């Protein structure tokens, strides 16, 4: 690619188009757009081809000084590194090392807390949203992309499209089956299980996030609850109840077992907490 033909902003748009073409999640594209736009603002009038490891380090240091959290700084480093590599500027980053990724154990809800959220929902759709996220462990982007034809009520399964367009099958419990049986007639004729208002396309993932926040407040939960917390809850409780970690990896759609193994630490922490509660 002849970088001199494009402005820095145009190169950013080309990279974002590349991410979209590779079926990266809307959340990832939005996050990378924001962080990389800030990076280009930091670079100023210089060409991106002139950027070096020192510039990237200085940018990350500025984010840290501005109050960015460790996780956000790590994400920014990944975004800049991948952007530069896409442009063929790997040599510019010689000696660059990603910041240490913060080791934060996933937050999760108890079955009772999830039930409280479902009970707090005032309509069938919102009850189903919570129940599906919890009992399948699917990502919010996968949830909104479910088509009615993907649901097999008899088998108790749903075909979902994960990261990179990879398809897998997830399963749902009897409670969710009952909710689906009641809900499906309300979207008859729609392509998506959760259609957007007006019927064109599917519901936006931000709408799902708002639903989850609202129901957590209505249920009186003090924790910060997101769709991903329900995904964590599925994995943590599945492991605690005896499911094999490789089975959970398959259901979550993790490419690497390392991503799934963090839940073994969560279960161990929970076991220790329960032990101390009983034995002091």
PDB file of C-alpha atoms in Angstrom:
ATOM      1  CA  UNK A   1       0.000   0.000   0.000  1.00  0.00           C
ATOM      2  CA  UNK A   2       1.337   3.428  -0.948  1.00  0.00           C
ATOM      3  CA  UNK A   3       0.642   5.294   2.291  1.00  0.00           C
ATOM      4  CA  UNK A   4       1.608   8.649   0.793  1.00  0.00           C
ATOM      5  CA  UNK A   5      -1.589   8.601  -1.279  1.00  0.00           C
ATOM      6  CA  UNK A   6      -3.767   8.822   1.839  1.00  0.00           C
ATOM      7  CA  UNK A   7      -4.167  11.129   4.807  1.00  0.00           C
ATOM      8  CA  UNK A   8      -3.918   9.662   8.297  1.00  0.00           C
ATOM      9  CA  UNK A   9      -7.714   9.894   8.638  1.00  0.00           C
ATOM     10  CA  UNK A  10      -8.244   8.071   5.372  1.00  0.00           C
ATOM     11  CA  UNK A  11      -5.876   5.316   6.495  1.00  0.00           C
ATOM     12  CA  UNK A  12      -7.902   4.973   9.681  1.00  0.00           C
ATOM     13  CA  UNK A  13     -11.120   4.591   7.681  1.00  0.00           C
ATOM     14  CA  UNK A  14      -9.472   1.949   5.498  1.00  0.00           C
ATOM     15  CA  UNK A  15      -8.456   0.022   8.599  1.00  0.00           C
ATOM     16  CA  UNK A  16     -11.926   0.245  10.128  1.00  0.00           C
ATOM     17  CA  UNK A  17     -13.404  -1.003   6.851  1.00  0.00           C
ATOM     18  CA  UNK A  18     -10.933  -3.895   7.074  1.00  0.00           C
ATOM     19  CA  UNK A  19     -12.241  -4.735  10.572  1.00  0.00           C
ATOM     20  CA  UNK A  20     -15.845  -4.625   9.394  1.00  0.00           C
ATOM     21  CA  UNK A  21     -15.013  -6.832   6.411  1.00  0.00           C
ATOM     22  CA  UNK A  22     -13.476  -9.349   8.833  1.00  0.00           C
ATOM     23  CA  UNK A  23     -16.749  -9.371  10.808  1.00  0.00           C
ATOM     24  CA  UNK A  24     -15.292  -7.770  13.922  1.00  0.00           C
ATOM     25  CA  UNK A  25     -17.954  -6.864  16.461  1.00  0.00           C
ATOM     26  CA  UNK A  26     -19.531  -3.394  16.306  1.00  0.00           C
ATOM     27  CA  UNK A  27     -18.264  -2.794  19.848  1.00  0.00           C
ATOM     28  CA  UNK A  28     -14.649  -3.541  18.819  1.00  0.00           C
ATOM     29  CA  UNK A  29     -14.874  -1.274  15.777  1.00  0.00           C
ATOM     30  CA  UNK A  30     -16.370   1.541  17.843  1.00  0.00           C
ATOM     31  CA  UNK A  31     -13.711   1.209  20.558  1.00  0.00           C
ATOM     32  CA  UNK A  32     -10.831   1.069  18.055  1.00  0.00           C
ATOM     33  CA  UNK A  33     -12.230   4.057  16.157  1.00  0.00           C
ATOM     34  CA  UNK A  34     -12.313   6.177  19.307  1.00  0.00           C
ATOM     35  CA  UNK A  35      -8.842   5.182  20.535  1.00  0.00           C
ATOM     36  CA  UNK A  36      -7.166   5.453  17.137  1.00  0.00           C
ATOM     37  CA  UNK A  37      -8.772   8.840  16.462  1.00  0.00           C
ATOM     38  CA  UNK A  38      -7.235  10.011  19.713  1.00  0.00           C
ATOM     39  CA  UNK A  39      -3.903   8.537  18.663  1.00  0.00           C
ATOM     40  CA  UNK A  40      -3.993  10.405  15.338  1.00  0.00           C
ATOM     41  CA  UNK A  41      -4.830  13.592  17.221  1.00  0.00           C
ATOM     42  CA  UNK A  42      -1.729  12.959  19.342  1.00  0.00           C
ATOM     43  CA  UNK A  43       0.395  12.364  16.198  1.00  0.00           C
ATOM     44  CA  UNK A  44      -0.768  15.692  14.803  1.00  0.00           C
ATOM     45  CA  UNK A  45       0.523  16.767  11.383  1.00  0.00           C
ATOM     46  CA  UNK A  46       3.109  14.002  11.080  1.00  0.00           C
ATOM     47  CA  UNK A  47       2.553  11.135   8.674  1.00  0.00           C
ATOM     48  CA  UNK A  48       1.671   7.823  10.296  1.00  0.00           C
ATOM     49  CA  UNK A  49       4.679   6.305   8.500  1.00  0.00           C
ATOM     50  CA  UNK A  50       6.925   8.481  10.698  1.00  0.00           C
ATOM     51  CA  UNK A  51       5.532   7.119  13.975  1.00  0.00           C
ATOM     52  CA  UNK A  52       7.900   5.044  16.123  1.00  0.00           C
ATOM     53  CA  UNK A  53       7.795   3.015  19.310  1.00  0.00           C
ATOM     54  CA  UNK A  54       8.702   6.157  21.263  1.00  0.00           C
ATOM     55  CA  UNK A  55       5.578   7.910  19.939  1.00  0.00           C
ATOM     56  CA  UNK A  56       3.314   5.015  20.909  1.00  0.00           C
ATOM     57  CA  UNK A  57       4.832   4.849  24.385  1.00  0.00           C
ATOM     58  CA  UNK A  58       4.363   8.608  24.802  1.00  0.00           C
ATOM     59  CA  UNK A  59       0.725   8.278  23.702  1.00  0.00           C
ATOM     60  CA  UNK A  60       0.052   5.507  26.222  1.00  0.00           C
ATOM     61  CA  UNK A  61       1.754   7.552  28.941  1.00  0.00           C
ATOM     62  CA  UNK A  62      -0.537  10.474  28.107  1.00  0.00           C
ATOM     63  CA  UNK A  63      -3.604   8.232  28.426  1.00  0.00           C
ATOM     64  CA  UNK A  64      -2.368   7.058  31.804  1.00  0.00           C
ATOM     65  CA  UNK A  65      -1.839  10.649  32.951  1.00  0.00           C
ATOM     66  CA  UNK A  66      -5.363  11.485  31.750  1.00  0.00           C
ATOM     67  CA  UNK A  67      -6.817   8.873  34.110  1.00  0.00           C
ATOM     68  CA  UNK A  68      -7.409   5.993  31.719  1.00  0.00           C
ATOM     69  CA  UNK A  69      -7.739   2.615  33.441  1.00  0.00           C
ATOM     70  CA  UNK A  70      -5.185  -0.148  32.879  1.00  0.00           C
ATOM     71  CA  UNK A  71      -7.568  -2.163  30.728  1.00  0.00           C
ATOM     72  CA  UNK A  72      -8.273   0.811  28.453  1.00  0.00           C
ATOM     73  CA  UNK A  73      -4.559   1.513  28.076  1.00  0.00           C
ATOM     74  CA  UNK A  74      -3.954  -2.103  27.122  1.00  0.00           C
ATOM     75  CA  UNK A  75      -6.766  -1.935  24.547  1.00  0.00           C
ATOM     76  CA  UNK A  76      -5.309   1.280  23.123  1.00  0.00           C
ATOM     77  CA  UNK A  77      -1.906  -0.381  22.759  1.00  0.00           C
ATOM     78  CA  UNK A  78      -3.457  -3.344  20.929  1.00  0.00           C
ATOM     79  CA  UNK A  79      -5.437  -1.019  18.638  1.00  0.00           C
ATOM     80  CA  UNK A  80      -2.376   1.034  17.668  1.00  0.00           C
ATOM     81  CA  UNK A  81      -0.199  -2.060  17.165  1.00  0.00           C
ATOM     82  CA  UNK A  82      -2.743  -3.763  14.903  1.00  0.00           C
ATOM     83  CA  UNK A  83      -3.348  -0.527  12.968  1.00  0.00           C
ATOM     84  CA  UNK A  84       0.377  -0.084  12.327  1.00  0.00           C
ATOM     85  CA  UNK A  85       0.777  -3.729  11.322  1.00  0.00           C
ATOM     86  CA  UNK A  86      -2.156  -3.448   8.903  1.00  0.00           C
ATOM     87  CA  UNK A  87      -0.359  -0.512   7.255  1.00  0.00           C
ATOM     88  CA  UNK A  88       2.811  -2.558   6.891  1.00  0.00           C
ATOM     89  CA  UNK A  89       4.674  -0.530   9.528  1.00  0.00           C
ATOM     90  CA  UNK A  90       5.721  -3.394  11.778  1.00  0.00           C
ATOM     91  CA  UNK A  91       9.355  -2.240  11.639  1.00  0.00           C
ATOM     92  CA  UNK A  92       8.352   1.152  13.074  1.00  0.00           C
ATOM     93  CA  UNK A  93       7.371  -0.646  16.278  1.00  0.00           C
ATOM     94  CA  UNK A  94      10.625  -2.527  16.722  1.00  0.00           C
ATOM     95  CA  UNK A  95      11.144  -3.084  20.450  1.00  0.00           C
ATOM     96  CA  UNK A  96       7.545  -2.198  21.340  1.00  0.00           C
ATOM     97  CA  UNK A  97       5.963  -4.290  24.093  1.00  0.00           C
ATOM     98  CA  UNK A  98       2.310  -4.351  25.014  1.00  0.00           C
ATOM     99  CA  UNK A  99       1.588  -3.161  28.559  1.00  0.00           C
ATOM    100  CA  UNK A 100       0.936  -5.889  31.066  1.00  0.00           C
ATOM    101  CA  UNK A 101      -2.674  -6.961  30.725  1.00  0.00           C
ATOM    102  CA  UNK A 102      -4.540  -6.362  33.996  1.00  0.00           C
ATOM    103  CA  UNK A 103      -5.570  -9.633  35.632  1.00  0.00           C
ATOM    104  CA  UNK A 104      -9.111  -8.986  36.765  1.00  0.00           C
ATOM    105  CA  UNK A 105     -11.353 -11.873  37.719  1.00  0.00           C
ATOM    106  CA  UNK A 106     -14.737 -11.804  35.966  1.00  0.00           C
ATOM    107  CA  UNK A 107     -17.736 -10.578  37.921  1.00  0.00           C
ATOM    108  CA  UNK A 108     -20.751 -12.877  38.005  1.00  0.00           C
ATOM    109  CA  UNK A 109     -24.273 -13.130  39.390  1.00  0.00           C
ATOM    110  CA  UNK A 110     -25.843 -15.857  41.473  1.00  0.00           C
ATOM    111  CA  UNK A 111     -28.866 -17.756  40.081  1.00  0.00           C
ATOM    112  CA  UNK A 112     -31.017 -15.888  42.630  1.00  0.00           C
ATOM    113  CA  UNK A 113     -29.825 -12.500  41.359  1.00  0.00           C
ATOM    114  CA  UNK A 114     -30.538 -13.479  37.758  1.00  0.00           C
ATOM    115  CA  UNK A 115     -34.019 -14.644  38.733  1.00  0.00           C
ATOM    116  CA  UNK A 116     -34.619 -11.327  40.477  1.00  0.00           C
ATOM    117  CA  UNK A 117     -33.777  -9.526  37.204  1.00  0.00           C
ATOM    118  CA  UNK A 118     -36.136 -11.753  35.228  1.00  0.00           C
ATOM    119  CA  UNK A 119     -38.907 -11.168  37.785  1.00  0.00           C
ATOM    120  CA  UNK A 120     -38.310  -7.407  37.543  1.00  0.00           C
ATOM    121  CA  UNK A 121     -38.852  -7.378  33.774  1.00  0.00           C
ATOM    122  CA  UNK A 122     -42.174  -5.913  32.748  1.00  0.00           C
ATOM    123  CA  UNK A 123     -42.403  -7.622  29.370  1.00  0.00           C
ATOM    124  CA  UNK A 124     -41.704 -10.985  27.784  1.00  0.00           C
ATOM    125  CA  UNK A 125     -38.926  -9.729  25.509  1.00  0.00           C
ATOM    126  CA  UNK A 126     -36.808  -8.399  28.376  1.00  0.00           C
ATOM    127  CA  UNK A 127     -37.299 -11.591  30.416  1.00  0.00           C
ATOM    128  CA  UNK A 128     -36.096 -13.602  27.413  1.00  0.00           C
ATOM    129  CA  UNK A 129     -33.076 -11.349  26.860  1.00  0.00           C
ATOM    130  CA  UNK A 130     -31.830 -11.954  30.418  1.00  0.00           C
ATOM    131  CA  UNK A 131     -32.641 -15.664  30.379  1.00  0.00           C
ATOM    132  CA  UNK A 132     -30.895 -16.285  27.040  1.00  0.00           C
ATOM    133  CA  UNK A 133     -27.731 -14.380  27.951  1.00  0.00           C
ATOM    134  CA  UNK A 134     -27.530 -16.234  31.237  1.00  0.00           C
ATOM    135  CA  UNK A 135     -28.287 -19.822  30.213  1.00  0.00           C
ATOM    136  CA  UNK A 136     -26.346 -19.846  26.917  1.00  0.00           C
ATOM    137  CA  UNK A 137     -23.341 -17.653  27.701  1.00  0.00           C
ATOM    138  CA  UNK A 138     -23.582 -16.000  24.290  1.00  0.00           C
ATOM    139  CA  UNK A 139     -22.151 -12.559  23.570  1.00  0.00           C
ATOM    140  CA  UNK A 140     -24.515  -9.606  23.210  1.00  0.00           C
ATOM    141  CA  UNK A 141     -23.535  -9.272  19.525  1.00  0.00           C
ATOM    142  CA  UNK A 142     -24.533 -12.909  19.037  1.00  0.00           C
ATOM    143  CA  UNK A 143     -27.833 -12.396  20.846  1.00  0.00           C
ATOM    144  CA  UNK A 144     -29.014  -9.525  18.653  1.00  0.00           C
ATOM    145  CA  UNK A 145     -27.962 -11.421  15.518  1.00  0.00           C
ATOM    146  CA  UNK A 146     -30.165 -14.466  16.214  1.00  0.00           C
ATOM    147  CA  UNK A 147     -32.627 -15.140  13.416  1.00  0.00           C
ATOM    148  CA  UNK A 148     -35.946 -16.802  14.142  1.00  0.00           C
ATOM    149  CA  UNK A 149     -34.860 -19.658  11.874  1.00  0.00           C
ATOM    150  CA  UNK A 150     -31.799 -20.237  14.112  1.00  0.00           C
ATOM    151  CA  UNK A 151     -33.981 -21.353  17.026  1.00  0.00           C
ATOM    152  CA  UNK A 152     -34.779 -25.056  17.397  1.00  0.00           C
ATOM    153  CA  UNK A 153     -37.416 -25.153  20.110  1.00  0.00           C
ATOM    154  CA  UNK A 154     -37.762 -28.926  20.023  1.00  0.00           C
ATOM    155  CA  UNK A 155     -34.040 -29.630  20.444  1.00  0.00           C
ATOM    156  CA  UNK A 156     -33.534 -26.676  22.795  1.00  0.00           C
ATOM    157  CA  UNK A 157     -30.723 -25.152  20.740  1.00  0.00           C
ATOM    158  CA  UNK A 158     -29.790 -21.979  18.866  1.00  0.00           C
ATOM    159  CA  UNK A 159     -27.295 -21.506  16.057  1.00  0.00           C
ATOM    160  CA  UNK A 160     -25.218 -18.373  16.693  1.00  0.00           C
ATOM    161  CA  UNK A 161     -22.558 -16.540  14.702  1.00  0.00           C
ATOM    162  CA  UNK A 162     -19.563 -15.612  16.808  1.00  0.00           C
ATOM    163  CA  UNK A 163     -16.336 -13.709  16.295  1.00  0.00           C
ATOM    164  CA  UNK A 164     -14.905 -13.980  12.825  1.00  0.00           C
ATOM    165  CA  UNK A 165     -18.200 -15.337  11.514  1.00  0.00           C
ATOM    166  CA  UNK A 166     -17.641 -18.710  13.219  1.00  0.00           C
ATOM    167  CA  UNK A 167     -20.892 -20.575  13.815  1.00  0.00           C
ATOM    168  CA  UNK A 168     -21.627 -22.746  16.824  1.00  0.00           C
ATOM    169  CA  UNK A 169     -24.646 -24.221  18.580  1.00  0.00           C
ATOM    170  CA  UNK A 170     -25.675 -23.242  22.100  1.00  0.00           C
ATOM    171  CA  UNK A 171     -28.400 -24.748  24.254  1.00  0.00           C
ATOM    172  CA  UNK A 172     -31.101 -23.325  26.515  1.00  0.00           C
ATOM    173  CA  UNK A 173     -32.857 -24.588  29.634  1.00  0.00           C
ATOM    174  CA  UNK A 174     -36.524 -25.407  30.239  1.00  0.00           C
ATOM    175  CA  UNK A 175     -37.325 -21.946  31.656  1.00  0.00           C
ATOM    176  CA  UNK A 176     -35.969 -20.275  28.523  1.00  0.00           C
ATOM    177  CA  UNK A 177     -37.794 -22.776  26.326  1.00  0.00           C
ATOM    178  CA  UNK A 178     -41.085 -21.725  27.923  1.00  0.00           C
ATOM    179  CA  UNK A 179     -40.279 -18.038  27.425  1.00  0.00           C
ATOM    180  CA  UNK A 180     -39.365 -18.684  23.775  1.00  0.00           C
ATOM    181  CA  UNK A 181     -42.569 -20.652  23.186  1.00  0.00           C
ATOM    182  CA  UNK A 182     -44.584 -17.661  24.417  1.00  0.00           C
ATOM    183  CA  UNK A 183     -42.429 -15.065  22.654  1.00  0.00           C
ATOM    184  CA  UNK A 184     -41.972 -16.542  19.160  1.00  0.00           C
ATOM    185  CA  UNK A 185     -45.598 -15.921  18.044  1.00  0.00           C
ATOM    186  CA  UNK A 186     -45.073 -12.197  18.789  1.00  0.00           C
ATOM    187  CA  UNK A 187     -42.305 -11.949  16.147  1.00  0.00           C
ATOM    188  CA  UNK A 188     -43.941 -14.114  13.508  1.00  0.00           C
ATOM    189  CA  UNK A 189     -42.934 -12.858  10.070  1.00  0.00           C
ATOM    190  CA  UNK A 190     -39.784 -11.152  11.391  1.00  0.00           C
ATOM    191  CA  UNK A 191     -36.313 -12.239  10.310  1.00  0.00           C
ATOM    192  CA  UNK A 192     -34.661 -11.595  13.671  1.00  0.00           C
ATOM    193  CA  UNK A 193     -35.626 -12.901  17.082  1.00  0.00           C
ATOM    194  CA  UNK A 194     -35.176  -9.392  18.486  1.00  0.00           C
ATOM    195  CA  UNK A 195     -36.182  -7.042  15.671  1.00  0.00           C
ATOM    196  CA  UNK A 196     -35.403  -3.359  15.765  1.00  0.00           C
ATOM    197  CA  UNK A 197     -38.198  -0.923  16.379  1.00  0.00           C
ATOM    198  CA  UNK A 198     -40.057  -0.673  13.083  1.00  0.00           C
ATOM    199  CA  UNK A 199     -39.107  -4.220  12.115  1.00  0.00           C
ATOM    200  CA  UNK A 200     -36.086  -3.399   9.920  1.00  0.00           C
ATOM    201  CA  UNK A 201     -32.934  -5.212  11.014  1.00  0.00           C
ATOM    202  CA  UNK A 202     -32.230  -6.324  14.570  1.00  0.00           C
ATOM    203  CA  UNK A 203     -32.142  -4.633  17.949  1.00  0.00           C
ATOM    204  CA  UNK A 204     -28.911  -2.733  18.689  1.00  0.00           C
ATOM    205  CA  UNK A 205     -26.552  -4.118  21.307  1.00  0.00           C
ATOM    206  CA  UNK A 206     -26.713  -0.780  23.174  1.00  0.00           C
ATOM    207  CA  UNK A 207     -30.453  -1.369  23.668  1.00  0.00           C
ATOM    208  CA  UNK A 208     -29.648  -4.715  25.299  1.00  0.00           C
ATOM    209  CA  UNK A 209     -27.119  -3.040  27.607  1.00  0.00           C
ATOM    210  CA  UNK A 210     -29.776  -0.527  28.674  1.00  0.00           C
ATOM    211  CA  UNK A 211     -32.276  -3.309  29.349  1.00  0.00           C
ATOM    212  CA  UNK A 212     -29.759  -5.156  31.541  1.00  0.00           C
ATOM    213  CA  UNK A 213     -28.814  -2.025  33.518  1.00  0.00           C
ATOM    214  CA  UNK A 214     -32.465  -1.124  34.063  1.00  0.00           C
ATOM    215  CA  UNK A 215     -33.419  -4.590  35.280  1.00  0.00           C
ATOM    216  CA  UNK A 216     -30.404  -4.820  37.598  1.00  0.00           C
ATOM    217  CA  UNK A 217     -31.496  -1.561  39.252  1.00  0.00           C
ATOM    218  CA  UNK A 218     -35.118  -2.717  39.414  1.00  0.00           C
ATOM    219  CA  UNK A 219     -33.979  -5.969  41.062  1.00  0.00           C
ATOM    220  CA  UNK A 220     -32.085  -4.000  43.698  1.00  0.00           C
ATOM    221  CA  UNK A 221     -28.651  -5.280  42.685  1.00  0.00           C
ATOM    222  CA  UNK A 222     -25.759  -3.129  43.840  1.00  0.00           C
ATOM    223  CA  UNK A 223     -23.314  -4.628  41.342  1.00  0.00           C
ATOM    224  CA  UNK A 224     -22.593  -3.137  37.925  1.00  0.00           C
ATOM    225  CA  UNK A 225     -24.324  -5.577  35.609  1.00  0.00           C
ATOM    226  CA  UNK A 226     -23.703  -5.835  31.860  1.00  0.00           C
ATOM    227  CA  UNK A 227     -24.540  -8.491  29.256  1.00  0.00           C
ATOM    228  CA  UNK A 228     -20.961  -9.769  29.632  1.00  0.00           C
ATOM    229  CA  UNK A 229     -21.496 -10.283  33.366  1.00  0.00           C
ATOM    230  CA  UNK A 230     -24.300 -12.696  32.477  1.00  0.00           C
ATOM    231  CA  UNK A 231     -21.889 -14.499  30.119  1.00  0.00           C
ATOM    232  CA  UNK A 232     -19.387 -14.732  32.983  1.00  0.00           C
ATOM    233  CA  UNK A 233     -22.154 -16.022  35.236  1.00  0.00           C
ATOM    234  CA  UNK A 234     -22.973 -18.829  32.804  1.00  0.00           C
ATOM    235  CA  UNK A 235     -19.339 -19.931  32.642  1.00  0.00           C
ATOM    236  CA  UNK A 236     -18.694 -19.680  36.373  1.00  0.00           C
ATOM    237  CA  UNK A 237     -21.810 -21.565  37.420  1.00  0.00           C
ATOM    238  CA  UNK A 238     -21.370 -24.208  34.681  1.00  0.00           C
ATOM    239  CA  UNK A 239     -17.855 -24.916  35.933  1.00  0.00           C
ATOM    240  CA  UNK A 240     -18.923 -24.929  39.588  1.00  0.00           C
ATOM    241  CA  UNK A 241     -21.641 -27.471  38.793  1.00  0.00           C
ATOM    242  CA  UNK A 242     -19.219 -29.890  37.171  1.00  0.00           C
ATOM    243  CA  UNK A 243     -19.109 -29.118  33.450  1.00  0.00           C
ATOM    244  CA  UNK A 244     -15.759 -29.755  31.786  1.00  0.00           C
ATOM    245  CA  UNK A 245     -13.771 -26.617  30.977  1.00  0.00           C
ATOM    246  CA  UNK A 246     -13.394 -27.713  27.338  1.00  0.00           C
ATOM    247  CA  UNK A 247     -17.159 -28.083  27.002  1.00  0.00           C
ATOM    248  CA  UNK A 248     -17.568 -24.575  28.374  1.00  0.00           C
ATOM    249  CA  UNK A 249     -14.932 -23.346  25.904  1.00  0.00           C
ATOM    250  CA  UNK A 250     -17.011 -24.782  23.052  1.00  0.00           C
ATOM    251  CA  UNK A 251     -20.258 -23.235  24.307  1.00  0.00           C
ATOM    252  CA  UNK A 252     -18.645 -19.825  24.848  1.00  0.00           C
ATOM    253  CA  UNK A 253     -16.993 -19.872  21.430  1.00  0.00           C
ATOM    254  CA  UNK A 254     -13.506 -19.254  22.830  1.00  0.00           C
ATOM    255  CA  UNK A 255     -10.773 -19.899  20.261  1.00  0.00           C
ATOM    256  CA  UNK A 256      -8.261 -20.575  23.033  1.00  0.00           C
ATOM    257  CA  UNK A 257      -8.671 -22.620  26.212  1.00  0.00           C
ATOM    258  CA  UNK A 258      -6.662 -19.946  28.046  1.00  0.00           C
ATOM    259  CA  UNK A 259      -9.617 -17.570  27.745  1.00  0.00           C
ATOM    260  CA  UNK A 260     -11.864 -20.108  29.481  1.00  0.00           C
ATOM    261  CA  UNK A 261      -9.470 -21.165  32.214  1.00  0.00           C
ATOM    262  CA  UNK A 262      -9.826 -17.849  34.053  1.00  0.00           C
ATOM    263  CA  UNK A 263     -13.146 -19.206  35.363  1.00  0.00           C
ATOM    264  CA  UNK A 264     -11.311 -21.914  37.283  1.00  0.00           C
ATOM    265  CA  UNK A 265      -9.794 -19.098  39.352  1.00  0.00           C
ATOM    266  CA  UNK A 266     -13.241 -17.593  39.919  1.00  0.00           C
ATOM    267  CA  UNK A 267     -14.632 -20.917  41.143  1.00  0.00           C
ATOM    268  CA  UNK A 268     -11.634 -21.422  43.444  1.00  0.00           C
ATOM    269  CA  UNK A 269     -12.142 -17.934  44.893  1.00  0.00           C
ATOM    270  CA  UNK A 270     -15.843 -18.662  45.413  1.00  0.00           C
ATOM    271  CA  UNK A 271     -15.017 -21.998  47.082  1.00  0.00           C
ATOM    272  CA  UNK A 272     -12.598 -20.273  49.453  1.00  0.00           C
ATOM    273  CA  UNK A 273     -15.200 -17.624  50.285  1.00  0.00           C
ATOM    274  CA  UNK A 274     -17.825 -20.277  51.033  1.00  0.00           C
ATOM    275  CA  UNK A 275     -15.338 -22.238  53.141  1.00  0.00           C
ATOM    276  CA  UNK A 276     -14.511 -19.203  55.257  1.00  0.00           C
ATOM    277  CA  UNK A 277     -18.187 -18.383  55.658  1.00  0.00           C
ATOM    278  CA  UNK A 278     -18.849 -21.884  57.053  1.00  0.00           C
ATOM    279  CA  UNK A 279     -15.606 -22.508  58.943  1.00  0.00           C
ATOM    280  CA  UNK A 280     -14.497 -18.990  59.792  1.00  0.00           C
TER     281      UNK A 280
END
